[in-house]
């Protein structure tokens, strides 16, 4: 059984005051003993000190503009209380004390980043895009049949790209923003960027700012690279290699305009991505065809026409069924023969 103790403004004020004093490098040793005695005198003292610490820590994680507004609202400047210089953390703890007294102990739970916040899953339907606004002001645009999970904790803002393609525009904050996409971890450095995941094949393209890309399997910073705007890295799961290219940022996000762009990509990966928009699933009857590479554009509104044209450039034929399209290896039909 949990007992909720009554809120005592004087205790909360004293707890916040102790939080201030303990951060003073000149604090005498006897003051530490007084603080210890105060904590042990009443169970409410320790709980109040924990609340003050959590509130100050949460406030410190705000961006600079929010921080100034918070201090101005809850701890406006006034006459100096001592000759000691007013350090930044003094302002924070004063804000914590005034806020706790003015609004009650429950406020710190609102400001404090939760370590147990439930993950939020977002998904888009096939051939549909979806715009997501995250709690910190960041945004994600999901491509067709895309799934992500957002996990916001005290130390990190994380998004797991489970499948598909997404464009991220990240709001600046002290907590880092990272995207986990299969074997890669992408850390934002003040950025807008695009990530496409097809199984363990991942492509990261930067349109603004910079990102840091790291293989999850690597130790420390091994294999970590930084990308600026107009650059792209692709991870090949078969070779475990990362290839860097210069790109046109508009091309990297062409899917936002309903156009899929591919550069020297395995046909199996191309088909998987086209299937996120196709009315009829496309299947490879011969897995060996998946190793063929494709460079070109697929308009999502004319996928059937694109599939019908594939035999002109690849040794395959197309079998059309009511519920699917199948690509089979070319055997007796001549290259360029009309598919059925």
Coordinates of C-alpha atoms in Angstrom, one line a residue:
X1 CA 0.0 0.0 0.0
X2 CA 1.4 3.4 -1.0
X3 CA 0.8 6.4 1.3
X4 CA 0.7 9.9 -0.3
X5 CA 2.1 12.5 2.1
X6 CA 0.6 16.0 2.2
X7 CA 2.4 18.7 0.2
X8 CA 4.3 21.1 2.5
X9 CA 5.4 24.4 0.9
X10 CA 8.1 25.1 3.5
X11 CA 9.6 21.6 3.0
X12 CA 9.6 22.0 -0.7
X13 CA 11.2 25.5 -0.4
X14 CA 13.9 24.1 2.0
X15 CA 14.6 21.2 -0.4
X16 CA 15.1 23.6 -3.3
X17 CA 17.4 25.8 -1.2
X18 CA 19.5 22.8 -0.3
X19 CA 19.7 21.9 -4.0
X20 CA 21.2 25.4 -4.5
X21 CA 23.6 25.3 -1.6
X22 CA 25.0 21.8 -2.4
X23 CA 26.2 23.2 -5.8
X24 CA 28.3 25.9 -4.2
X25 CA 32.0 24.9 -4.4
X26 CA 32.6 26.9 -1.2
X27 CA 30.0 25.0 0.9
X28 CA 31.6 24.3 4.3
X29 CA 31.8 20.6 5.5
X30 CA 29.5 21.2 8.4
X31 CA 26.7 22.1 6.0
X32 CA 26.9 18.7 4.4
X33 CA 26.2 17.2 7.9
X34 CA 23.3 19.6 8.4
X35 CA 21.9 18.5 5.0
X36 CA 22.2 14.8 6.0
X37 CA 20.5 15.4 9.3
X38 CA 17.7 17.3 7.5
X39 CA 17.1 14.4 5.1
X40 CA 17.0 11.9 7.9
X41 CA 14.7 13.9 10.1
X42 CA 11.5 13.3 8.0
X43 CA 10.8 11.0 5.1
X44 CA 9.1 13.9 3.4
X45 CA 12.4 15.8 3.3
X46 CA 14.1 13.2 1.1
X47 CA 11.1 13.0 -1.2
X48 CA 11.0 16.8 -1.5
X49 CA 14.7 16.9 -2.3
X50 CA 14.3 14.3 -5.0
X51 CA 11.4 16.3 -6.5
X52 CA 13.5 19.5 -6.5
X53 CA 16.4 17.7 -8.2
X54 CA 14.2 16.2 -10.8
X55 CA 12.5 19.5 -11.6
X56 CA 15.8 21.4 -11.9
X57 CA 17.2 18.6 -14.1
X58 CA 14.2 18.7 -16.4
X59 CA 14.3 22.5 -16.7
X60 CA 18.0 22.3 -17.5
X61 CA 17.2 20.1 -20.5
X62 CA 15.1 22.9 -22.1
X63 CA 16.4 24.9 -25.0
X64 CA 17.9 28.3 -24.3
X65 CA 14.7 30.3 -25.2
X66 CA 12.5 28.1 -23.0
X67 CA 15.0 28.2 -20.2
X68 CA 15.0 32.0 -20.2
X69 CA 11.2 32.2 -20.3
X70 CA 10.9 29.7 -17.4
X71 CA 13.3 31.6 -15.1
X72 CA 11.7 34.9 -16.0
X73 CA 8.3 33.6 -15.2
X74 CA 9.0 31.7 -12.0
X75 CA 12.2 33.3 -10.7
X76 CA 12.4 36.9 -11.9
X77 CA 15.5 38.9 -11.1
X78 CA 15.3 40.8 -7.8
X79 CA 17.7 42.4 -5.3
X80 CA 20.8 40.5 -4.6
X81 CA 20.7 38.4 -1.5
X82 CA 24.4 38.1 -1.0
X83 CA 27.7 39.2 -2.6
X84 CA 28.2 35.8 -4.0
X85 CA 28.0 35.7 -7.8
X86 CA 24.7 34.3 -9.1
X87 CA 25.5 31.1 -11.0
X88 CA 23.2 29.6 -13.6
X89 CA 22.2 26.7 -11.4
X90 CA 21.1 29.2 -8.7
X91 CA 18.6 30.6 -11.1
X92 CA 17.4 27.2 -11.9
X93 CA 16.9 26.1 -8.3
X94 CA 15.2 29.4 -7.5
X95 CA 12.8 28.7 -10.3
X96 CA 12.3 25.2 -9.0
X97 CA 11.5 26.5 -5.5
X98 CA 9.1 29.2 -6.6
X99 CA 7.4 26.8 -9.0
X100 CA 6.9 24.1 -6.5
X101 CA 5.5 26.5 -4.0
X102 CA 3.2 28.2 -6.5
X103 CA 1.9 25.3 -8.4
X104 CA 2.3 22.3 -6.2
X105 CA 4.6 19.3 -6.1
X106 CA 2.8 17.6 -9.1
X107 CA 4.3 20.1 -11.6
X108 CA 7.7 18.4 -11.7
X109 CA 6.1 15.3 -13.1
X110 CA 4.9 17.4 -16.1
X111 CA 8.3 19.0 -16.7
X112 CA 10.5 16.0 -16.0
X113 CA 11.2 13.8 -19.1
X114 CA 9.7 10.5 -18.3
X115 CA 12.0 7.4 -18.3
X116 CA 8.9 5.1 -18.6
X117 CA 6.9 6.9 -21.3
X118 CA 5.2 4.3 -23.4
X119 CA 6.6 4.1 -27.0
X120 CA 4.4 5.5 -29.6
X121 CA 3.9 3.6 -32.9
X122 CA 3.0 5.3 -36.1
X123 CA 2.3 3.7 -39.5
X124 CA 1.0 4.6 -42.9
X125 CA -1.1 2.6 -45.3
X126 CA 0.1 1.3 -48.7
X127 CA 0.4 4.1 -51.3
X128 CA -0.4 6.7 -48.6
X129 CA 1.8 9.3 -46.9
X130 CA 1.3 10.4 -43.3
X131 CA 2.7 13.5 -41.4
X132 CA 3.6 13.0 -37.7
X133 CA 4.3 15.8 -35.2
X134 CA 6.4 14.7 -32.3
X135 CA 6.2 16.1 -28.8
X136 CA 9.4 18.2 -29.1
X137 CA 8.4 19.9 -32.3
X138 CA 10.2 17.6 -34.6
X139 CA 8.3 16.1 -37.6
X140 CA 8.3 12.9 -39.6
X141 CA 6.7 12.3 -43.0
X142 CA 6.1 8.7 -43.6
X143 CA 6.1 7.2 -47.1
X144 CA 3.8 4.4 -48.1
X145 CA 3.5 1.3 -45.9
X146 CA 6.0 2.7 -43.4
X147 CA 6.2 2.0 -39.7
X148 CA 8.1 3.8 -36.9
X149 CA 8.2 3.7 -33.1
X150 CA 9.1 6.9 -31.2
X151 CA 10.7 6.4 -27.7
X152 CA 11.3 9.7 -25.9
X153 CA 13.3 9.2 -22.7
X154 CA 15.2 11.5 -20.3
X155 CA 18.5 11.2 -22.1
X156 CA 17.6 10.6 -25.7
X157 CA 14.9 11.1 -28.3
X158 CA 14.8 7.9 -30.4
X159 CA 12.8 6.7 -33.4
X160 CA 13.0 3.2 -34.7
X161 CA 12.3 2.9 -38.4
X162 CA 10.9 -0.6 -38.7
X163 CA 10.2 -0.6 -42.4
X164 CA 9.7 1.8 -45.3
X165 CA 10.9 5.4 -45.8
X166 CA 10.6 8.5 -43.7
X167 CA 11.7 12.1 -43.9
X168 CA 12.8 13.7 -40.6
X169 CA 12.9 17.4 -39.7
X170 CA 14.4 17.6 -36.2
X171 CA 13.8 20.4 -33.7
X172 CA 16.9 21.4 -31.8
X173 CA 17.2 20.3 -28.1
X174 CA 19.8 19.2 -25.7
X175 CA 18.7 15.6 -25.8
X176 CA 20.1 13.9 -28.9
X177 CA 17.8 12.7 -31.6
X178 CA 18.6 9.3 -33.1
X179 CA 17.0 7.1 -35.7
X180 CA 17.7 3.3 -35.5
X181 CA 17.2 1.7 -38.9
X182 CA 18.1 -2.0 -38.9
X183 CA 21.9 -2.2 -38.7
X184 CA 22.5 1.6 -38.6
X185 CA 22.1 4.3 -36.0
X186 CA 21.7 7.8 -37.3
X187 CA 22.3 10.7 -35.0
X188 CA 21.0 14.2 -35.9
X189 CA 23.4 17.1 -35.8
X190 CA 20.8 19.8 -36.5
X191 CA 19.2 18.4 -39.6
X192 CA 16.6 17.4 -42.1
X193 CA 17.3 13.9 -43.6
X194 CA 15.7 10.9 -45.3
X195 CA 16.0 7.3 -44.3
X196 CA 14.8 4.3 -46.4
X197 CA 15.0 0.8 -44.9
X198 CA 14.4 -2.3 -47.0
X199 CA 15.1 -5.2 -44.6
X200 CA 18.7 -4.6 -43.6
X201 CA 19.5 -2.4 -46.7
X202 CA 19.4 1.2 -45.5
X203 CA 19.9 4.5 -47.4
X204 CA 20.4 7.8 -45.5
X205 CA 20.3 11.0 -47.5
X206 CA 20.9 14.5 -45.9
X207 CA 19.0 17.5 -47.2
X208 CA 20.0 20.0 -44.5
X209 CA 22.7 20.1 -41.8
X210 CA 24.6 17.0 -40.9
X211 CA 24.1 13.5 -39.5
X212 CA 26.4 11.0 -37.9
X213 CA 25.9 7.4 -39.1
X214 CA 27.2 4.4 -37.2
X215 CA 26.9 0.6 -37.7
X216 CA 25.3 -0.9 -34.6
X217 CA 27.6 -3.9 -34.8
X218 CA 30.8 -1.7 -34.6
X219 CA 32.7 -1.1 -31.4
X220 CA 33.0 2.5 -30.2
X221 CA 33.2 4.9 -33.1
X222 CA 34.5 2.4 -35.6
X223 CA 32.9 2.8 -39.0
X224 CA 31.2 6.1 -38.0
X225 CA 30.9 8.7 -40.7
X226 CA 29.4 12.2 -40.9
X227 CA 27.3 13.3 -43.8
X228 CA 26.5 16.9 -44.8
X229 CA 23.7 18.2 -47.0
X230 CA 23.7 16.7 -50.5
X231 CA 25.3 13.4 -49.5
X232 CA 24.0 9.9 -49.2
X233 CA 25.2 6.7 -47.6
X234 CA 23.9 3.3 -48.5
X235 CA 24.5 0.2 -46.4
X236 CA 24.8 -3.2 -48.3
X237 CA 23.9 -6.1 -45.9
X238 CA 25.7 -8.6 -48.1
X239 CA 29.1 -6.9 -48.1
X240 CA 28.5 -5.0 -44.8
X241 CA 29.9 -2.0 -46.7
X242 CA 28.7 1.7 -46.7
X243 CA 28.9 3.6 -49.9
X244 CA 28.8 7.4 -50.0
X245 CA 27.5 9.4 -52.9
X246 CA 26.9 13.0 -53.8
X247 CA 23.2 13.5 -54.5
X248 CA 20.6 16.1 -55.4
X249 CA 18.5 16.5 -52.2
X250 CA 15.4 16.9 -54.3
X251 CA 16.0 13.5 -55.9
X252 CA 16.6 11.9 -52.5
X253 CA 13.1 12.9 -51.4
X254 CA 11.4 12.5 -54.7
X255 CA 9.0 9.9 -53.1
X256 CA 7.3 12.9 -51.4
X257 CA 6.2 13.9 -54.9
X258 CA 5.1 10.3 -55.7
X259 CA 8.2 9.4 -57.7
X260 CA 10.6 6.6 -56.6
X261 CA 14.2 7.1 -57.6
X262 CA 16.8 4.2 -57.6
X263 CA 20.5 4.2 -58.4
X264 CA 22.3 0.9 -59.0
X265 CA 20.0 -0.9 -56.6
X266 CA 19.3 -4.6 -56.6
X267 CA 16.0 -5.4 -58.3
X268 CA 14.8 -7.3 -55.2
X269 CA 15.1 -4.1 -53.2
X270 CA 13.5 -2.0 -55.9
X271 CA 10.5 -4.4 -56.0
X272 CA 10.1 -4.3 -52.2
X273 CA 9.9 -0.5 -52.3
X274 CA 7.6 -0.4 -55.3
X275 CA 5.3 -2.8 -53.5
X276 CA 4.7 -0.2 -50.8
X277 CA 2.7 1.6 -53.5
X278 CA 1.6 -1.1 -55.9
X279 CA -2.1 -2.1 -56.1
X280 CA -1.0 -5.6 -56.9
X281 CA 2.0 -7.1 -55.2
X282 CA 5.0 -7.9 -57.4
X283 CA 6.7 -11.2 -56.8
X284 CA 10.0 -12.6 -58.1
X285 CA 9.3 -16.2 -59.3
X286 CA 13.1 -16.6 -59.6
X287 CA 15.1 -15.2 -56.6
X288 CA 18.1 -14.9 -58.8
X289 CA 16.5 -12.0 -60.7
X290 CA 16.7 -10.0 -57.5
X291 CA 20.5 -9.6 -58.0
X292 CA 20.0 -7.6 -61.2
X293 CA 20.6 -3.9 -60.6
X294 CA 18.3 -1.1 -61.6
X295 CA 18.8 2.6 -62.1
X296 CA 15.8 4.7 -62.9
X297 CA 12.5 6.3 -61.9
X298 CA 9.2 4.6 -61.0
X299 CA 6.1 6.8 -61.0
X300 CA 3.8 5.4 -58.3
X301 CA 0.7 6.2 -60.5
X302 CA 1.9 4.0 -63.4
X303 CA 3.5 1.0 -61.7
X304 CA 1.8 -1.5 -64.0
X305 CA 3.3 0.2 -67.0
X306 CA 6.7 0.2 -65.5
X307 CA 6.5 -3.6 -64.7
X308 CA 5.3 -4.3 -68.3
X309 CA 8.4 -2.5 -69.6
X310 CA 10.9 -4.5 -67.6
X311 CA 11.4 -7.2 -70.2
X312 CA 12.9 -4.6 -72.5
X313 CA 15.9 -4.2 -70.2
X314 CA 16.0 -7.4 -68.2
X315 CA 15.9 -11.1 -69.2
X316 CA 12.5 -11.7 -67.6
X317 CA 8.9 -12.0 -68.5
X318 CA 5.8 -10.8 -66.7
X319 CA 2.9 -13.0 -65.6
X320 CA -0.2 -11.0 -64.6
X321 CA -2.7 -12.4 -62.2
X322 CA -5.8 -10.8 -60.6
X323 CA -4.0 -10.6 -57.2
X324 CA -0.4 -10.2 -58.2
X325 CA 2.3 -9.7 -60.8
X326 CA 5.1 -12.3 -61.2
X327 CA 8.5 -11.8 -62.7
X328 CA 10.0 -15.0 -64.2
X329 CA 13.3 -15.6 -65.9
X330 CA 13.3 -15.3 -69.6
X331 CA 13.7 -18.7 -71.3
X332 CA 12.2 -19.3 -74.7
X333 CA 10.7 -15.8 -75.4
X334 CA 13.0 -13.5 -77.2
X335 CA 14.2 -10.3 -75.3
X336 CA 11.7 -7.5 -76.0
X337 CA 8.8 -9.8 -76.7
X338 CA 5.5 -8.4 -75.5
X339 CA 4.7 -9.6 -71.9
X340 CA 1.3 -11.0 -71.0

